[in-house]
XYZ file of C-alpha atoms in Angstrom:
211
model
C -11.899 -82.235 -13.536
C -9.282 -83.747 -11.220
C -9.470 -87.069 -13.033
C -9.033 -85.256 -16.347
C -5.915 -83.495 -15.107
C -4.400 -86.673 -13.686
C -4.871 -88.634 -16.901
C -3.869 -85.664 -19.032
C -0.621 -84.917 -17.297
C 0.731 -88.338 -16.391
C -0.377 -89.983 -19.601
C 0.450 -87.230 -22.070
C 3.306 -85.249 -20.597
C 5.320 -88.317 -19.687
C 6.765 -87.961 -23.152
C 9.007 -85.175 -21.855
C 10.960 -87.242 -19.322
C 14.681 -86.564 -19.841
C 17.539 -87.269 -19.753
C 16.225 -90.815 -19.330
C 14.916 -93.075 -22.080
C 11.204 -92.874 -21.275
C 10.459 -96.256 -22.854
C 12.920 -97.883 -20.456
C 11.490 -95.943 -17.513
C 7.975 -97.020 -18.516
C 8.940 -100.695 -18.707
C 10.578 -100.482 -15.289
C 7.407 -98.975 -13.826
C 5.304 -101.757 -15.352
C 7.598 -104.383 -13.799
C 7.328 -102.671 -10.426
C 3.537 -102.986 -10.701
C 3.778 -106.650 -11.609
C 2.599 -106.041 -15.168
C 5.751 -106.557 -17.198
C 3.913 -108.650 -19.801
C 0.977 -106.297 -20.153
C 0.652 -104.382 -23.446
C 1.144 -100.635 -23.370
C -2.190 -98.891 -22.969
C -2.703 -96.277 -25.677
C -4.849 -93.232 -24.934
C -6.599 -91.210 -27.613
C -5.156 -87.905 -28.729
C -8.372 -86.091 -27.699
C -7.191 -86.252 -24.024
C -3.860 -84.541 -24.803
C -3.747 -80.800 -24.098
C -0.045 -80.477 -23.321
C 0.326 -77.066 -24.935
C -2.393 -75.497 -22.758
C -0.419 -76.181 -19.584
C 2.142 -73.641 -20.781
C 0.030 -71.137 -22.703
C -2.984 -71.175 -20.393
C -5.221 -71.380 -23.459
C -7.813 -74.022 -22.615
C -10.084 -73.130 -25.511
C -10.800 -75.709 -28.200
C -8.002 -74.274 -30.341
C -5.514 -74.306 -27.462
C -6.211 -77.894 -26.353
C -3.617 -79.541 -28.560
C -0.528 -81.709 -28.249
C 1.460 -79.651 -30.783
C 4.294 -77.953 -28.875
C 6.587 -77.532 -31.877
C 6.768 -73.740 -31.591
C 7.342 -73.563 -27.827
C 10.664 -72.167 -26.646
C 13.127 -74.280 -24.625
C 12.081 -72.367 -21.497
C 8.419 -73.172 -22.156
C 9.290 -76.836 -22.633
C 10.935 -76.727 -19.190
C 7.694 -75.308 -17.769
C 5.827 -78.240 -19.349
C 8.352 -80.659 -17.850
C 7.811 -79.064 -14.433
C 4.121 -79.986 -14.677
C 5.119 -83.572 -15.374
C 7.428 -83.838 -12.374
C 4.825 -82.149 -10.154
C 2.182 -84.798 -10.871
C 4.631 -87.698 -10.990
C 5.227 -87.360 -7.264
C 1.787 -88.709 -6.392
C 0.361 -90.420 -9.474
C 1.272 -93.455 -11.568
C 1.309 -93.246 -15.403
C -1.626 -95.094 -16.960
C -0.660 -95.129 -20.636
C 0.808 -93.323 -23.614
C -1.062 -90.798 -25.727
C -1.134 -91.534 -29.434
C -0.346 -88.406 -31.433
C 2.455 -85.893 -31.246
C 4.715 -87.812 -28.854
C 3.922 -91.464 -29.576
C 2.828 -93.464 -32.614
C -0.206 -95.745 -32.639
C 1.937 -98.677 -31.470
C 3.465 -96.698 -28.593
C 6.821 -95.893 -30.179
C 8.447 -92.476 -29.572
C 8.129 -90.084 -32.504
C 10.729 -87.803 -34.039
C 8.778 -84.913 -32.536
C 9.394 -86.354 -29.062
C 13.110 -86.508 -29.727
C 13.053 -82.866 -30.808
C 11.216 -81.933 -27.616
C 13.861 -83.763 -25.573
C 16.570 -81.704 -27.289
C 14.654 -78.498 -26.559
C 14.203 -79.569 -22.937
C 17.912 -80.193 -22.529
C 18.612 -76.719 -23.904
C 15.994 -75.221 -21.611
C 17.426 -76.921 -18.541
C 20.866 -75.582 -19.413
C 19.464 -72.060 -19.758
C 17.642 -72.441 -16.441
C 20.843 -73.548 -14.717
C 22.698 -70.565 -16.182
C 19.966 -68.199 -14.983
C 20.091 -69.683 -11.493
C 23.872 -69.315 -11.388
C 23.504 -65.702 -12.553
C 20.973 -64.937 -9.804
C 23.396 -66.293 -7.210
C 26.169 -64.048 -8.511
C 23.890 -61.026 -8.998
C 20.825 -61.391 -6.709
C 17.992 -58.930 -7.442
C 17.521 -55.985 -5.073
C 14.539 -55.317 -2.851
C 12.493 -52.492 -4.370
C 9.632 -50.188 -3.426
C 8.091 -47.416 -5.520
C 5.738 -44.480 -5.119
C 4.749 -41.428 -7.170
C 7.721 -39.569 -5.674
C 10.287 -42.187 -6.638
C 11.593 -45.369 -5.137
C 14.144 -47.169 -3.058
C 16.356 -50.135 -3.854
C 18.232 -51.997 -1.162
C 20.068 -55.213 -0.459
C 19.659 -57.788 2.297
C 20.751 -61.351 2.954
C 17.538 -62.584 1.309
C 16.838 -59.992 -1.387
C 15.599 -61.435 -4.650
C 14.727 -64.649 -2.811
C 18.416 -65.619 -2.820
C 19.580 -66.484 0.699
C 23.234 -65.738 1.336
C 25.709 -64.656 4.024
C 26.527 -61.284 2.461
C 24.311 -58.216 1.982
C 25.849 -56.367 -0.948
C 25.344 -52.950 -2.522
C 22.793 -51.933 -5.194
C 23.971 -51.584 -8.778
C 22.305 -51.191 -12.148
C 22.930 -54.212 -14.351
C 22.451 -53.586 -18.073
C 21.864 -56.307 -20.626
C 24.622 -56.202 -23.273
C 23.623 -53.871 -26.098
C 20.546 -52.593 -24.249
C 19.729 -49.341 -22.457
C 17.459 -51.153 -20.009
C 18.696 -52.225 -16.596
C 17.538 -53.817 -13.377
C 18.848 -53.584 -9.839
C 21.169 -56.286 -8.521
C 23.166 -56.694 -5.339
C 26.923 -56.819 -5.667
C 29.305 -58.065 -3.012
C 31.256 -55.279 -1.326
C 34.622 -56.600 -2.492
C 33.339 -56.530 -6.085
C 31.705 -53.096 -5.857
C 34.512 -51.559 -7.911
C 34.050 -54.122 -10.654
C 35.274 -53.255 -14.140
C 32.207 -54.937 -15.653
C 30.947 -52.366 -18.205
C 27.379 -53.591 -17.699
C 27.362 -52.557 -14.015
C 26.703 -48.963 -12.995
C 26.328 -47.149 -9.680
C 23.125 -45.275 -8.852
C 23.545 -41.535 -9.258
C 23.671 -39.682 -5.944
C 24.029 -42.869 -3.910
C 27.258 -43.558 -1.966
C 29.203 -46.415 -3.513
C 29.187 -48.465 -0.309
C 25.546 -47.802 0.651
C 23.258 -50.808 1.062
C 20.192 -48.700 0.209
C 19.645 -46.077 -2.490
C 16.827 -43.656 -3.256
C 16.139 -43.456 -6.976
C 13.880 -41.438 -9.248
C 13.637 -43.631 -12.311
C 11.737 -46.911 -12.287
């Protein structure tokens, strides 16, 4: 099973390496191994199950290289698998099929995946920046209600300030989640931010009834 995963990931998912030109990266790796004149080793499509690494569907139907309907965020998750295995393993070939032609040339589908990956990485960076500005609260719930509170590490975001709990609504939605807002911004005019009813505006912890 381990051998299957090694070959599967480094040989099949290498197609998602961006923003670099993977063909150039591949050639450089061959030179570093003293095999610059060696032909590219092509691996059969039957070893490519790229899609399953995102969907978790390892049935016969799910073991496919077709990732055309994956979202940019899912493509990023696939790319994360690639970088995870690349730390310790060397690519052994290219998989003929969705990403590469029979002669080892990148396909149009690969170029589309690279575009989706770039979009996904941009979205991920925006989400990370948002979590730094509005870190999630700590929360605990019981049948009687719950508590939300802020700390210097709430939401897994380490920082020097604690903050105060606020409801943050998605634009155009009635749903919200708790975020921590810096004290100096607690009177923000942001229409998507709302104080918790019955909780002092400067309190670092609030008891709430609704989940």
